[in-house]
Amino acid sequence: MTEIGRRAVLAGLAAAALPRPAVAQGARGRVVVVGGGFGGATAARVLHRAGLAVTLVEPVETYYACPFSNEVIAGLRPMSAQALGYEGLRAAGVTLTRTSAEAIDGAARQVRLSDGTTLDYDRLILSPGIALRFDALPGYDEAAAEAMPHAWKAGAQTELLARQLAAMPEGGTVVLSVPGNPYRCPPGPYERASLIAYHLKTRKPRAKLIVLDAKDTFSKQRLFEQAWRALYPDHLEYVPLAAGGQVASVDAGAMSVATDFATHKADVACIIPPQRAAPIAAAAAVADRSGWCPIDPVTFESRLVPRIHVIGDAAIAGAMPKSAFAANAQGKVCADAVIDLLAGRAPAAPKLINTCYSLVAPGYGISVAGVYHPANGVLADIEGAGGTSPVDAPDTVRRQEAAYAEDWYRTITAAVFG
């Protein structure tokens, strides 16, 4: 598919995914949404617009967005650009409660909050995000993360890693470890590697980045590797699984990262650990033994507990990756399904889209896009409806992709939080 054709398909499907006000007629019920990220905030907006009684449970006043946070790490963007508030949702009339969900009783259809109060629901939407598995990598726990940041939840960890890179001595070594699938934002570690390499090349030209990967293949691999060869041949060393890239343990005191084949001494270490759905998913009994949440691909209703829907990073969404774009699309589809179910109608099978933009340098963007539909009980790719940026594209195309990324971020944050 050509770039123009791909954009046309995505634009058409994006329009089709917009909320359908007409389906609200006849719908009645109480809906609770837990989690105010890109998925939960989107779902709450759609439900409120449809006239339903909806409460969004989110303990923080300021949400820090992960998209573009790699630019903060590389010193290219202020952290303030990632800060998003909930004033827009309040102004739109969405009811927010600034507390956290402690427990969920699926049989009683009740959410217990950390302040001791409870919320009754007819349908519950969970968009809780991820938890980092500090039990999965020997030597890496929450204390170690203060020396070797993961920065995989935007906020204080993002700023910590940025400060460490800025303070690292010239000629130092950065080690970045990448986990096996699944995890939040599949291309994210490789964008991070690219922008750290850019930081080193432009500010500490004798320094080096070593990327240790628990996989041999990854999203947009040809595009990233082409860029690394062209831009960072002296600053980025990529070690895949087959060459000994899987990290076996870390020692935060010694600032060392060990694989089965070598021990790497680091001046700065970014350790991205394995992940699972956030704890409230297990508390609600909607997470299976994988740590993630199996869902119906039409309604996003849990396959384990009825009347609870799971969207965003926590869900097992088949071929659809975990990303802010995906969570936003799922929030719309799930909210429409809830509206239909409360009105006694069968939800229609959806089509969902995802586009992941990555920056490998300022003004150098690449992307991958996919279109998904329910098939055989999962969300599956629609063959031929997605694609990646051209491999051998001119600089003008790369600059255009970088501009698309900026436009997407402004558009989605305004639509969800504005």
PDB file of C-alpha atoms in Angstrom, residues 34 39-40 104 124-129 277-278 280-282 284-287 291-297 299-305 307-317 322 327 330-331 334 338 379:
ATOM      1  CA  VAL A  34     -11.334   3.136  36.444  1.00  0.00           C
ATOM      2  CA  GLY A  39      -8.398   4.815  27.119  1.00  0.00           C
ATOM      3  CA  GLY A  40     -10.398   5.548  30.256  1.00  0.00           C
ATOM      4  CA  ILE A 104     -13.987  -4.790  42.861  1.00  0.00           C
ATOM      5  CA  LEU A 124     -17.523  -1.238  34.668  1.00  0.00           C
ATOM      6  CA  ILE A 125     -14.689  -0.235  32.324  1.00  0.00           C
ATOM      7  CA  LEU A 126     -11.155  -0.846  33.548  1.00  0.00           C
ATOM      8  CA  SER A 127      -8.341   1.067  31.886  1.00  0.00           C
ATOM      9  CA  PRO A 128      -5.714   0.592  34.588  1.00  0.00           C
ATOM     10  CA  GLY A 129      -2.534   0.474  32.526  1.00  0.00           C
ATOM     11  CA  ALA A 277      -1.786  -5.453  33.984  1.00  0.00           C
ATOM     12  CA  ALA A 278      -2.026  -3.084  36.938  1.00  0.00           C
ATOM     13  CA  ILE A 280      -6.638  -3.698  40.209  1.00  0.00           C
ATOM     14  CA  ALA A 281      -7.066  -6.137  37.289  1.00  0.00           C
ATOM     15  CA  ALA A 282      -5.991  -9.054  39.478  1.00  0.00           C
ATOM     16  CA  ALA A 284     -11.127  -7.735  39.965  1.00  0.00           C
ATOM     17  CA  ALA A 285     -10.251 -11.307  38.854  1.00  0.00           C
ATOM     18  CA  VAL A 286     -10.092 -10.247  35.193  1.00  0.00           C
ATOM     19  CA  ALA A 287      -6.385 -11.052  34.718  1.00  0.00           C
ATOM     20  CA  GLY A 291      -0.935 -11.276  34.075  1.00  0.00           C
ATOM     21  CA  TRP A 292      -3.005  -9.707  31.289  1.00  0.00           C
ATOM     22  CA  CYS A 293      -6.768  -9.544  30.716  1.00  0.00           C
ATOM     23  CA  PRO A 294      -8.566 -11.689  28.099  1.00  0.00           C
ATOM     24  CA  ILE A 295     -11.463  -9.835  26.490  1.00  0.00           C
ATOM     25  CA  ASP A 296     -14.196 -10.254  23.901  1.00  0.00           C
ATOM     26  CA  PRO A 297     -12.928  -8.446  20.782  1.00  0.00           C
ATOM     27  CA  THR A 299     -17.225  -5.418  23.329  1.00  0.00           C
ATOM     28  CA  PHE A 300     -13.967  -5.618  25.318  1.00  0.00           C
ATOM     29  CA  GLU A 301     -15.968  -7.378  28.017  1.00  0.00           C
ATOM     30  CA  SER A 302     -13.852  -9.605  30.242  1.00  0.00           C
ATOM     31  CA  ARG A 303     -13.893 -13.294  29.403  1.00  0.00           C
ATOM     32  CA  LEU A 304     -13.539 -14.006  33.116  1.00  0.00           C
ATOM     33  CA  VAL A 305     -16.023 -11.676  34.858  1.00  0.00           C
ATOM     34  CA  ARG A 307     -20.119  -6.756  32.977  1.00  0.00           C
ATOM     35  CA  ILE A 308     -16.507  -5.712  33.414  1.00  0.00           C
ATOM     36  CA  HIS A 309     -14.752  -4.401  30.302  1.00  0.00           C
ATOM     37  CA  VAL A 310     -10.978  -3.968  29.976  1.00  0.00           C
ATOM     38  CA  ILE A 311      -9.286  -1.594  27.522  1.00  0.00           C
ATOM     39  CA  GLY A 312      -5.839  -0.204  26.879  1.00  0.00           C
ATOM     40  CA  ASP A 313      -2.508  -1.693  27.887  1.00  0.00           C
ATOM     41  CA  ALA A 314      -4.027  -4.183  30.359  1.00  0.00           C
ATOM     42  CA  ALA A 315      -6.113  -6.001  27.732  1.00  0.00           C
ATOM     43  CA  ILE A 316      -5.079  -8.974  25.648  1.00  0.00           C
ATOM     44  CA  ALA A 317      -6.015  -7.364  22.341  1.00  0.00           C
ATOM     45  CA  LYS A 322      -0.425  -1.622  23.501  1.00  0.00           C
ATOM     46  CA  ALA A 327      -6.246   2.775  23.980  1.00  0.00           C
ATOM     47  CA  GLN A 330     -10.581   0.953  22.220  1.00  0.00           C
ATOM     48  CA  GLY A 331     -12.144   3.524  24.556  1.00  0.00           C
ATOM     49  CA  CYS A 334     -15.911  -0.130  24.218  1.00  0.00           C
ATOM     50  CA  VAL A 338     -21.581  -0.459  26.628  1.00  0.00           C
ATOM     51  CA  LEU A 379      -8.568  -8.895  17.255  1.00  0.00           C
TER      52      LEU A 379
END
